[in-house]
Coordinates of C-alpha atoms in Angstrom, one line a residue:
X11 CA -6.3 18.6 2.7
X12 CA -5.0 15.8 4.8
X13 CA -1.9 14.0 3.6
X14 CA -2.7 10.4 2.4
X15 CA -1.4 7.7 4.8
X16 CA 1.7 5.8 3.7
X17 CA 1.1 2.2 2.7
X18 CA 1.4 -0.4 5.5
X19 CA 4.1 -3.1 5.5
X20 CA 2.0 -5.8 3.8
X21 CA 0.5 -3.3 1.4
X22 CA 4.0 -2.3 0.4
X23 CA 5.0 -5.9 -0.1
X24 CA 1.9 -6.5 -2.2
X25 CA 2.5 -3.4 -4.4
X26 CA 6.2 -4.3 -5.0
X27 CA 5.5 -7.9 -5.8
X28 CA 2.8 -7.0 -8.2
X29 CA 5.1 -4.4 -9.9
X30 CA 7.9 -7.0 -10.0
X31 CA 5.6 -9.6 -11.7
X32 CA 4.4 -7.1 -14.3
X33 CA 8.0 -6.1 -15.0
X34 CA 9.2 -9.7 -15.1
X35 CA 6.5 -10.7 -17.6
X36 CA 6.6 -7.3 -19.4
X37 CA 2.9 -7.6 -19.4
X38 CA 1.2 -5.0 -21.6
X39 CA -2.4 -3.7 -21.2
X40 CA -3.6 -5.8 -24.1
X41 CA -2.2 -9.1 -22.9
X42 CA -4.6 -11.5 -21.1
X43 CA -3.6 -12.4 -17.5
X44 CA -4.2 -16.1 -18.3
X45 CA -1.3 -16.0 -20.8
X46 CA 1.0 -14.8 -18.0
X47 CA -0.2 -17.6 -15.7
X48 CA 0.2 -20.2 -18.4
X49 CA 3.7 -19.0 -19.2
X50 CA 4.6 -19.2 -15.5
X51 CA 3.3 -22.8 -15.2
X52 CA 5.1 -23.8 -18.3
X53 CA 8.4 -22.4 -17.2
X54 CA 8.1 -24.1 -13.8
X55 CA 6.9 -27.4 -15.2
X56 CA 10.2 -29.3 -14.6
X57 CA 9.6 -28.8 -10.9
X58 CA 6.7 -31.2 -10.9
X59 CA 8.7 -34.0 -12.6
X60 CA 11.7 -33.5 -10.3
X61 CA 9.5 -33.5 -7.2
X62 CA 7.6 -36.6 -8.1
X63 CA 10.8 -38.4 -9.1
X64 CA 12.5 -37.8 -5.7
X65 CA 9.3 -38.6 -3.9
X66 CA 9.3 -42.0 -5.5
X67 CA 13.0 -42.5 -4.8
X68 CA 12.6 -42.0 -1.1
X69 CA 9.7 -44.6 -1.1
X70 CA 11.8 -47.3 -2.8
X71 CA 12.1 -50.3 -0.4
X72 CA 15.9 -50.4 -0.7
X73 CA 16.1 -46.7 0.3
X74 CA 13.2 -46.4 2.7
X75 CA 14.2 -49.3 4.9
X76 CA 17.9 -48.5 5.0
X77 CA 19.4 -46.9 8.0
X78 CA 21.7 -44.5 6.1
X79 CA 20.5 -43.8 2.5
X80 CA 17.4 -41.7 3.4
X81 CA 19.5 -39.3 5.5
X82 CA 22.4 -39.2 3.1
X83 CA 20.0 -38.3 0.2
X84 CA 18.2 -35.6 2.3
X85 CA 21.4 -34.0 3.5
X86 CA 23.0 -34.1 0.1
X87 CA 19.9 -32.5 -1.5
X88 CA 19.9 -29.8 1.2
X89 CA 23.5 -28.9 0.3
X90 CA 23.0 -29.1 -3.4
X91 CA 19.8 -27.0 -3.3
X92 CA 21.5 -24.3 -1.2
X93 CA 24.6 -24.3 -3.4
X94 CA 22.6 -23.9 -6.6
X95 CA 20.1 -21.4 -5.2
X96 CA 22.7 -19.1 -3.7
X97 CA 25.1 -19.1 -6.6
X98 CA 22.6 -19.1 -9.5
X99 CA 22.4 -15.3 -9.9
X100 CA 26.2 -15.3 -10.2
X101 CA 26.7 -18.4 -12.2
X102 CA 24.0 -17.3 -14.7
X103 CA 25.4 -13.8 -14.6
X104 CA 21.8 -12.6 -14.1
X105 CA 22.7 -9.9 -11.7
X106 CA 21.0 -7.1 -13.6
X107 CA 17.8 -9.1 -13.7
X108 CA 17.5 -8.5 -10.0
X109 CA 18.9 -5.0 -9.9
X110 CA 15.5 -3.4 -9.2
X111 CA 17.1 -1.8 -6.1
X112 CA 17.7 1.6 -7.7
X113 CA 14.3 1.4 -9.6
X114 CA 12.7 1.7 -6.2
X115 CA 15.2 4.1 -4.7
X116 CA 12.8 7.1 -5.2
X117 CA 9.9 5.2 -3.8
X118 CA 8.6 5.9 -0.3
X119 CA 9.9 2.6 1.0
X120 CA 12.7 1.8 3.5
X121 CA 15.6 -0.3 2.4
X122 CA 14.6 -3.0 4.9
X123 CA 11.1 -3.4 3.3
X124 CA 12.7 -3.4 -0.1
X125 CA 15.0 -6.2 1.1
X126 CA 12.1 -8.3 2.4
X127 CA 10.1 -7.7 -0.8
X128 CA 13.0 -8.6 -3.1
X129 CA 13.9 -11.7 -1.1
X130 CA 10.3 -12.8 -0.9
X131 CA 9.7 -12.4 -4.6
X132 CA 12.8 -14.5 -5.3
X133 CA 11.1 -17.4 -3.6
X134 CA 8.2 -17.4 -6.0
X135 CA 10.2 -17.4 -9.3
X136 CA 9.8 -20.4 -11.7
X137 CA 13.5 -21.3 -11.4
X138 CA 13.3 -21.2 -7.6
X139 CA 10.5 -23.7 -7.8
X140 CA 12.7 -25.9 -9.9
X141 CA 15.6 -25.5 -7.5
X142 CA 13.8 -26.8 -4.3
X143 CA 11.4 -29.2 -6.1
X144 CA 13.8 -32.3 -5.6
X145 CA 14.2 -31.6 -1.9
X146 CA 10.5 -31.0 -1.5
X147 CA 9.7 -34.3 -3.1
X148 CA 12.4 -36.1 -1.1
X149 CA 11.2 -34.6 2.2
X150 CA 7.6 -35.6 1.6
X151 CA 8.6 -39.0 0.5
X152 CA 10.7 -39.5 3.7
X153 CA 7.8 -38.2 5.9
X154 CA 5.4 -40.7 4.2
X155 CA 7.7 -43.6 5.2
X156 CA 9.0 -42.2 8.5
X157 CA 6.3 -40.1 10.2
X158 CA 7.8 -37.1 11.9
X159 CA 6.7 -35.6 15.2
X160 CA 5.4 -32.0 15.1
X161 CA 4.6 -31.8 11.4
X162 CA 3.8 -28.1 11.8
X163 CA 7.3 -27.5 13.1
X164 CA 8.7 -29.4 10.3
X165 CA 6.9 -27.2 7.8
X166 CA 8.2 -24.2 9.6
X167 CA 11.7 -25.5 9.3
X168 CA 11.2 -26.0 5.5
X169 CA 10.1 -22.3 5.2
X170 CA 13.2 -21.3 7.3
X171 CA 15.4 -23.3 5.0
X172 CA 14.0 -21.5 2.0
X173 CA 14.5 -18.1 3.7
X174 CA 18.1 -19.1 4.6
X175 CA 18.9 -19.8 0.9
X176 CA 17.1 -16.7 -0.3
X177 CA 18.9 -14.5 2.2
X178 CA 22.4 -15.7 1.3
X179 CA 21.5 -15.5 -2.4
X180 CA 20.8 -11.8 -1.8
X181 CA 24.2 -11.5 -0.1
X182 CA 26.1 -12.9 -3.1
X183 CA 23.9 -10.8 -5.5
X184 CA 24.3 -7.5 -3.7
X185 CA 28.0 -8.1 -3.2
X186 CA 28.6 -8.6 -7.0
X187 CA 26.4 -5.6 -7.8
X188 CA 28.5 -3.4 -5.5
X189 CA 31.7 -4.8 -7.2
X190 CA 30.4 -4.2 -10.7
X191 CA 29.6 -0.6 -9.8
X192 CA 33.1 0.1 -8.8
X193 CA 35.4 2.0 -11.1
X194 CA 37.9 -0.9 -11.1
X195 CA 35.4 -3.7 -11.3
X196 CA 37.5 -5.5 -13.9
X197 CA 40.5 -5.6 -11.7
X198 CA 38.5 -6.6 -8.7
X199 CA 36.9 -9.5 -10.6
X200 CA 40.3 -10.6 -12.0
X201 CA 41.9 -10.4 -8.6
X202 CA 39.1 -12.4 -7.0
X203 CA 39.4 -15.0 -9.7
X204 CA 43.2 -15.4 -9.1
X205 CA 42.7 -15.6 -5.4
X206 CA 40.0 -18.3 -5.9
X207 CA 42.3 -20.2 -8.2
X208 CA 45.1 -20.1 -5.7
X209 CA 42.9 -21.1 -2.8
X210 CA 41.4 -23.9 -4.8
X211 CA 44.8 -25.3 -5.6
X212 CA 45.4 -25.9 -1.9
X213 CA 42.2 -27.9 -1.4
X214 CA 42.6 -31.7 -2.2
X215 CA 39.9 -33.0 -4.7
X216 CA 37.2 -35.3 -3.4
X217 CA 38.1 -38.9 -3.5
X218 CA 36.0 -40.8 -6.0
X219 CA 37.7 -44.1 -5.8
X220 CA 34.7 -45.6 -4.2
X221 CA 32.9 -45.5 -7.6
X222 CA 35.2 -48.3 -8.8
X223 CA 34.1 -50.5 -5.9
X224 CA 30.5 -49.8 -6.7
X225 CA 31.0 -50.4 -10.4
X226 CA 32.6 -53.8 -9.8
X227 CA 30.5 -55.2 -7.0
X228 CA 27.3 -53.1 -6.9
X229 CA 26.0 -50.8 -4.2
X230 CA 26.1 -53.5 -1.6
X231 CA 29.9 -53.5 -1.9
X232 CA 30.1 -49.9 -0.9
X233 CA 31.6 -49.2 2.5
X234 CA 28.7 -47.7 4.5
X235 CA 31.1 -45.9 6.7
X236 CA 31.8 -43.5 3.8
X237 CA 28.1 -42.7 3.6
X238 CA 27.8 -42.3 7.3
X239 CA 30.7 -39.8 7.5
X240 CA 29.4 -37.9 4.5
X241 CA 25.9 -37.7 6.0
X242 CA 27.3 -36.4 9.3
X243 CA 29.5 -33.8 7.5
X244 CA 26.6 -32.6 5.4
X245 CA 24.4 -32.3 8.4
X246 CA 26.8 -30.0 10.2
X247 CA 26.7 -27.2 7.5
X248 CA 23.8 -24.7 7.8
X249 CA 21.7 -26.1 5.0
X250 CA 22.1 -29.6 6.3
X251 CA 20.4 -28.6 9.6
X252 CA 17.0 -29.0 7.9
X253 CA 17.7 -32.6 6.9
X254 CA 19.2 -33.3 10.3
X255 CA 16.1 -31.9 12.0
X256 CA 13.8 -34.2 10.0
X257 CA 15.9 -37.1 11.2
X258 CA 15.6 -36.0 14.8
X259 CA 11.8 -35.5 14.5
X260 CA 11.3 -38.9 13.0
X261 CA 13.0 -40.4 16.0
X262 CA 11.2 -38.2 18.4
X263 CA 14.3 -36.2 19.5
X264 CA 12.5 -32.9 19.8
X265 CA 15.2 -31.0 21.7
X266 CA 17.8 -31.8 19.0
X267 CA 15.3 -30.7 16.3
X268 CA 14.7 -27.4 18.2
X269 CA 18.5 -26.9 18.3
X270 CA 18.7 -27.4 14.5
X271 CA 15.9 -24.9 14.1
X272 CA 17.7 -22.3 16.2
X273 CA 20.8 -22.9 14.0
X274 CA 18.8 -22.3 10.9
X275 CA 17.3 -19.1 12.4
X276 CA 20.7 -17.8 13.4
X277 CA 22.3 -18.2 10.0
X278 CA 19.2 -16.8 8.3
X279 CA 19.3 -13.7 10.4
X280 CA 23.0 -13.4 9.7
X281 CA 22.4 -13.6 6.0
X282 CA 19.7 -10.9 6.1
X283 CA 21.9 -8.7 8.2
X284 CA 24.8 -8.9 5.7
X285 CA 22.4 -8.5 2.7
X286 CA 20.9 -5.4 4.4
X287 CA 24.4 -3.8 4.9
X288 CA 25.3 -4.5 1.3
X289 CA 21.9 -3.1 0.1
X290 CA 22.5 0.1 2.1
X291 CA 26.0 0.4 0.4
X292 CA 24.4 -0.1 -3.0
X293 CA 21.8 2.6 -2.3
X294 CA 24.5 5.1 -1.4
X295 CA 26.0 4.6 -4.8
X296 CA 22.7 4.7 -6.8
X297 CA 23.1 8.4 -7.6
X298 CA 26.6 7.9 -9.0
X299 CA 27.3 7.2 -12.6
X300 CA 28.5 3.7 -13.5
X301 CA 32.1 2.8 -14.1
X302 CA 33.7 5.0 -16.7
X303 CA 36.1 3.5 -19.1
X304 CA 39.6 5.1 -19.3
X305 CA 40.6 7.1 -22.3
X306 CA 43.3 5.4 -24.3
X307 CA 46.7 7.0 -24.0
X308 CA 47.0 6.7 -27.8
X309 CA 44.1 9.1 -28.3
X310 CA 40.9 8.5 -30.2
X311 CA 40.5 4.8 -30.9
X312 CA 38.4 5.6 -34.0
X313 CA 41.2 7.7 -35.6
X314 CA 42.7 4.6 -37.2
X315 CA 39.6 3.0 -38.5
X316 CA 39.6 3.1 -42.3
X317 CA 35.9 2.4 -43.1
X318 CA 32.5 3.0 -41.6
X319 CA 31.9 -0.6 -40.8
X320 CA 35.3 -0.9 -39.1
X321 CA 34.3 2.1 -37.0
X322 CA 31.1 0.4 -36.0
X323 CA 33.0 -2.8 -35.1
X324 CA 35.4 -0.8 -32.8
X325 CA 32.4 0.9 -31.2
X326 CA 30.7 -2.4 -30.4
X327 CA 33.9 -4.0 -29.2
X328 CA 34.6 -1.1 -26.8
X329 CA 31.0 -1.1 -25.5
X330 CA 31.3 -4.8 -24.8
X331 CA 34.7 -4.5 -23.2
X332 CA 33.4 -1.8 -20.8
X333 CA 30.2 -3.5 -20.0
X334 CA 30.2 -4.6 -16.3
X335 CA 28.1 -7.7 -17.0
X336 CA 30.4 -8.9 -19.7
X337 CA 33.2 -8.9 -17.1
X338 CA 31.2 -11.2 -14.9
X339 CA 30.3 -13.4 -17.8
X340 CA 34.0 -13.8 -18.7
X341 CA 34.8 -15.2 -15.3
X342 CA 32.0 -17.6 -14.7
X343 CA 33.1 -20.5 -16.9
X344 CA 36.5 -20.5 -15.4
X345 CA 35.1 -20.6 -11.9
X346 CA 32.8 -23.5 -12.9
X347 CA 35.9 -25.4 -14.2
X348 CA 37.7 -24.9 -10.8
X349 CA 34.6 -26.1 -8.9
X350 CA 34.4 -29.2 -11.2
X351 CA 37.9 -30.1 -10.3
X352 CA 37.4 -29.5 -6.6
X353 CA 34.3 -31.7 -6.5
X354 CA 36.0 -34.4 -8.8
X355 CA 33.4 -33.8 -11.4
X356 CA 35.6 -35.3 -14.1
X357 CA 36.0 -38.5 -12.1
X358 CA 32.2 -38.8 -11.6
X359 CA 31.6 -38.2 -15.3
X360 CA 34.3 -40.6 -16.4
X361 CA 32.6 -43.3 -14.4
X362 CA 29.4 -42.5 -16.4
X363 CA 30.7 -41.9 -19.9
X364 CA 34.2 -43.4 -20.0
X365 CA 36.7 -41.9 -22.4
X366 CA 34.2 -39.3 -23.6
X367 CA 34.4 -37.5 -20.2
X368 CA 36.9 -34.8 -21.4
X369 CA 34.9 -34.2 -24.6
X370 CA 31.7 -33.7 -22.6
X371 CA 33.3 -31.4 -20.0
X372 CA 35.5 -29.4 -22.3
X373 CA 32.7 -29.0 -24.8
X374 CA 30.1 -28.3 -22.2
X375 CA 32.2 -25.5 -20.6
X376 CA 33.1 -24.0 -24.0
X377 CA 29.4 -24.0 -25.1
X378 CA 28.3 -22.6 -21.8
X379 CA 30.7 -19.7 -22.0
X380 CA 29.7 -19.0 -25.6
X381 CA 26.0 -19.3 -24.9
X382 CA 26.0 -16.9 -21.9
X383 CA 28.1 -14.4 -23.7
X384 CA 26.3 -14.5 -27.1
X385 CA 22.7 -14.8 -25.9
X386 CA 23.0 -12.2 -23.1
X387 CA 23.8 -9.4 -25.5
X388 CA 22.3 -10.6 -28.8
X389 CA 18.7 -11.2 -27.5
X390 CA 18.3 -7.5 -26.6
X391 CA 21.1 -6.1 -28.7
X392 CA 19.8 -2.5 -29.3
X393 CA 18.9 -2.0 -25.6
X394 CA 22.6 -1.4 -24.9
X395 CA 22.6 1.6 -27.2
X396 CA 19.8 3.3 -25.2
X397 CA 19.4 6.9 -26.4
X398 CA 22.4 6.4 -28.6
X399 CA 20.2 4.4 -30.9
X400 CA 18.4 7.7 -31.9
X401 CA 21.8 9.1 -33.0
X402 CA 22.5 6.0 -35.0
X403 CA 19.1 6.2 -36.8
X404 CA 19.7 9.9 -37.6
X405 CA 23.3 9.3 -38.7
X406 CA 24.3 8.7 -42.4
X407 CA 24.7 5.0 -41.7
X408 CA 22.5 2.1 -42.5
X409 CA 21.1 0.6 -39.3
X410 CA 21.6 -2.9 -40.9
X411 CA 25.4 -2.3 -40.7
X412 CA 25.0 -1.7 -37.0
X413 CA 23.2 -5.0 -36.6
X414 CA 25.9 -6.8 -38.7
X415 CA 28.7 -5.2 -36.5
X416 CA 26.9 -6.3 -33.3
X417 CA 26.5 -9.8 -34.6
X418 CA 30.2 -10.0 -35.6
X419 CA 31.5 -8.6 -32.3
X420 CA 29.2 -10.8 -30.2
X421 CA 30.0 -13.9 -32.2
X422 CA 33.8 -13.3 -32.0
X423 CA 33.5 -12.6 -28.2
X424 CA 31.6 -15.8 -27.7
X425 CA 34.1 -17.8 -29.8
X426 CA 37.1 -16.2 -28.2
X427 CA 35.7 -16.9 -24.7
X428 CA 35.1 -20.6 -25.7
X429 CA 38.7 -20.9 -27.0
X430 CA 40.0 -19.4 -23.7
X431 CA 37.9 -21.8 -21.7
X432 CA 39.0 -24.8 -23.8
X433 CA 42.7 -24.0 -23.4
X434 CA 42.3 -23.3 -19.7
X435 CA 40.6 -26.8 -19.3
X436 CA 43.5 -28.4 -21.1
X437 CA 46.2 -26.7 -18.9
X438 CA 44.3 -26.8 -15.6
X439 CA 43.0 -30.4 -15.8
X440 CA 45.9 -31.7 -17.8
X441 CA 43.4 -33.9 -19.8
X442 CA 41.7 -33.8 -23.1
X443 CA 43.2 -34.3 -26.6
X444 CA 43.5 -32.0 -29.5
X445 CA 40.6 -33.8 -31.1
X446 CA 38.5 -33.1 -28.0
X447 CA 39.3 -29.4 -28.2
X448 CA 38.6 -29.3 -31.9
X449 CA 35.2 -30.9 -31.4
X450 CA 34.4 -28.5 -28.6
X451 CA 35.2 -25.4 -30.8
X452 CA 33.2 -26.8 -33.7
X453 CA 30.3 -27.3 -31.4
X454 CA 30.6 -23.6 -30.4
X455 CA 30.7 -22.6 -34.1
X456 CA 27.5 -24.6 -34.6
X457 CA 25.7 -22.9 -31.7
X458 CA 26.7 -19.2 -32.2
X459 CA 24.9 -18.7 -35.6
X460 CA 21.7 -20.1 -34.0
X461 CA 22.0 -17.7 -31.0
X462 CA 22.7 -14.7 -33.3
X463 CA 19.8 -15.5 -35.6
X464 CA 17.3 -15.9 -32.7
X465 CA 18.8 -12.8 -31.0
X466 CA 18.2 -10.7 -34.1
X467 CA 14.5 -11.5 -34.1
X468 CA 14.0 -11.3 -30.4
X469 CA 15.7 -7.9 -30.3
X470 CA 13.1 -6.6 -32.9
X471 CA 10.0 -8.1 -31.3
X472 CA 10.9 -8.0 -27.5
X473 CA 13.1 -4.9 -27.0
X474 CA 13.5 -3.6 -23.4
X475 CA 15.4 -0.8 -21.7
X476 CA 18.8 -1.4 -20.2
X477 CA 21.2 0.7 -18.2
X478 CA 24.9 -0.2 -18.8
X479 CA 25.6 1.1 -15.3
X480 CA 23.4 -1.6 -13.9
X481 CA 21.0 1.0 -12.4
X482 CA 18.1 -0.9 -13.7
X483 CA 16.9 -3.2 -16.5
X484 CA 13.4 -4.1 -17.6
X485 CA 13.5 -7.9 -17.7
X486 CA 12.9 -9.8 -20.9
X487 CA 9.3 -11.1 -21.3
X488 CA 9.0 -14.7 -20.3
X489 CA 8.1 -15.6 -23.9
X490 CA 11.4 -14.2 -25.1
X491 CA 13.3 -16.0 -22.4
X492 CA 11.7 -19.3 -23.3
X493 CA 12.4 -18.7 -27.1
X494 CA 16.0 -18.0 -26.2
X495 CA 16.2 -21.2 -24.2
X496 CA 14.8 -23.1 -27.2
X497 CA 17.3 -21.5 -29.5
X498 CA 20.2 -22.5 -27.2
X499 CA 18.8 -26.0 -27.0
X500 CA 18.7 -26.3 -30.8
X501 CA 22.2 -25.0 -31.1
X502 CA 23.5 -27.5 -28.6
X503 CA 21.7 -30.4 -30.1
X504 CA 24.5 -31.3 -32.6
X505 CA 27.1 -31.5 -29.8
X506 CA 24.9 -33.7 -27.6
X507 CA 24.0 -36.0 -30.6
X508 CA 27.6 -36.3 -31.8
X509 CA 28.9 -37.3 -28.3
X510 CA 26.0 -39.7 -27.7
X511 CA 26.9 -41.5 -30.9
X512 CA 30.4 -42.1 -29.6
X513 CA 29.0 -43.8 -26.5
X514 CA 32.0 -44.3 -24.1
X515 CA 34.7 -44.6 -26.8
X516 CA 35.7 -40.9 -27.0
X517 CA 35.7 -38.6 -29.9
X518 CA 36.7 -39.8 -33.4
X519 CA 37.3 -38.0 -36.8
X520 CA 33.7 -38.9 -37.6
X521 CA 32.6 -36.8 -34.6
X522 CA 34.6 -33.9 -35.9
X523 CA 33.0 -34.3 -39.4
X524 CA 29.5 -34.4 -38.0
X525 CA 30.1 -31.2 -35.9
X526 CA 31.7 -29.5 -38.9
X527 CA 28.7 -30.3 -41.0
X528 CA 26.4 -28.9 -38.3
X529 CA 28.4 -25.7 -38.1
X530 CA 28.1 -25.3 -41.8
X531 CA 24.3 -25.8 -41.7
X532 CA 23.8 -23.3 -38.9
X533 CA 26.0 -20.7 -40.5
X534 CA 24.0 -21.1 -43.7
X535 CA 20.8 -20.7 -41.7
X536 CA 22.1 -17.5 -40.2
X537 CA 23.1 -16.0 -43.6
X538 CA 19.8 -17.0 -45.2
X539 CA 17.7 -15.3 -42.4
X540 CA 19.9 -12.2 -42.0
X541 CA 18.3 -10.3 -44.9
X542 CA 14.8 -10.9 -43.4
X543 CA 16.0 -9.5 -40.0
X544 CA 17.5 -6.5 -41.8
X545 CA 14.2 -5.7 -43.6
X546 CA 12.3 -6.1 -40.3
X547 CA 14.7 -3.8 -38.6
X548 CA 13.9 -1.0 -41.1
X549 CA 10.2 -1.5 -40.5
X550 CA 10.4 -1.7 -36.7
X551 CA 13.2 0.7 -35.9
X552 CA 10.9 3.3 -34.4
X553 CA 9.2 0.7 -32.2
X554 CA 12.6 -0.5 -31.0
X555 CA 13.7 3.1 -30.3
X556 CA 10.7 3.8 -28.2
X557 CA 11.1 0.6 -26.2
X558 CA 14.8 1.1 -25.4
X559 CA 14.5 4.8 -24.5
X560 CA 11.3 4.8 -22.5
X561 CA 11.5 6.0 -18.9

C-alpha cells in the first residue's frame, strides 16, 4: 500500500487554523456553527465602532484640511496599535492561551509552518480586529480625503504592517514562554523587572506642559512645531513607516513610499527570524518537565498544619506560588505603572480629571492586578489540579472544602497583589493620599467576591484541561470568556461610579463609604451563592474530572 502524501503547505495551514478555531471556541459536536459565528461577531463588535469613529475623525474639516494633524494622527495610531498588539499577550498574561506549540509538536509539520499558522491565526482573533480597527478607519478616512497613488500598493503595505506587528508579538510571546519554562523563571522575571525599573529611571518622562497651553487657549494656541517633531519622530520607528508611506503616496512620492515598504519588509523578516529561533528553542524543551519547585529546607510544609482545611490552604498557596503564569501576572501591574510614568500618563489624566487622577490611576492599577490574578485562576479553578482532582475526590475530604480553600487563597493573592501595587504607586510616583489608597483597596474588596462567585460557576460549567508546565491548555470557550468579562465589569462598576460622582474634586469620605457599602454587598452576594456552587459541585464533579483530565 502506498504511503499517503503529506499535506501541502496551504492544506497544513487550513487544518491548523480549523483546529485552532475549534479549540478556541471549545466547540462540541452538538453546538451549532452559527453560535460560534455569532459569538465571534459579538466579541469583535467594538472594532466596528472604533473604525467608524476614527474614519469620521479623519474627515472632519479641521483635521482633513490641516497640513499636520492627519499625519500626526496616522503615525500616532501606527505606534499605539503596534505597542498594544505586540505587548498584549504579555500585559494580559495570556501566554498559555497561545502555547499550542507543544500541542502540535508530534504533528507531521515543520516548525516554520507552525510559526506561519500561529502568526496568521493571531491576525484573525476578535481582539486583533479591535486592535487595528482605529488605524483601519483612520487610513480609510485619510484616503477618502487625500487620494493615494497606487492603492493596491497601499493595501499591500497595510498587510505588511499587520504582519510586522504579528511577527514581533510572536517574538515577545515565545521569549516569555521560554523564560517561564526555565527552572529559575521567578528569578529571571524578578531580575528583568529590576533592570527595567533601573533603566526606566534614567529616561526622562514625556513633557506634557503643552496641555496647559491647549487648555487655556484652545488647540489653535498649540505650537505646531511640537506636532511636526512628534510626527517625524513617530514616522521613523518601524510601525510609523506605514503612516509615512501613505503620506508619500498621497503626494505622489512613489520612490519614498517604496523605501518605506522595504523598511517594513526588513523589520517583518527580522521579527519572523527571531520568532523562529525562539520557537526552535521552545521545541527543544517540549519534552522536558516544567519548572520544579525546590523542597523546603525545613522539610514537609504540611507537617505543621493543624487541620485539614489548613492543609488544603497550604496546598493551594504552594501551587499558586509555583505556577509560572502567576509569576508573570505578579509583574505585569508594576511594569504598567512604570510605563505610565514614562509616558506621563498621570499628567495626561490629571488634565482630564483634575485632583481625582491619583485615585483613578492607583485604583485602576490595583483593580487590574486583582482582576488578572483572581479571574485567571478562579474561572477554571479545578483545571490546575489535573489528575490530582481524582485523588481529591477519592480522599476522605469534602470537595467543597477544596473549593473554599481555592477561593480563599485566590482572593488573598489578589488582595495582596493589589496592596503591593498601591504601595508601589505611592512610593514610585510620590503621589496619592491615604484616602486614595483606602478607596483603591475597598474597590478591590468589592470586585474580588464577584470574580470568585463567577469563577465558581464557570469552573463547573466550562472546565478545560490545563498543564501547569505550560505545555498546553485548552482555551476557555468564548461564552465563558465573555461571562468573565461581564463579571469583571460588574465588579468594577462601584469604583467607576464612585469616582465619577467626585468629578474633578478628588476622593472624599463619602467615596470611601460608598465603596465600603459596595464591598459589603458583593461579599454578601458571594456568601449567599456559595452554598449553591457547593451543591452543583457535588452534582457535576464527575463531569469536571473528565474535562480536566482528558487527553
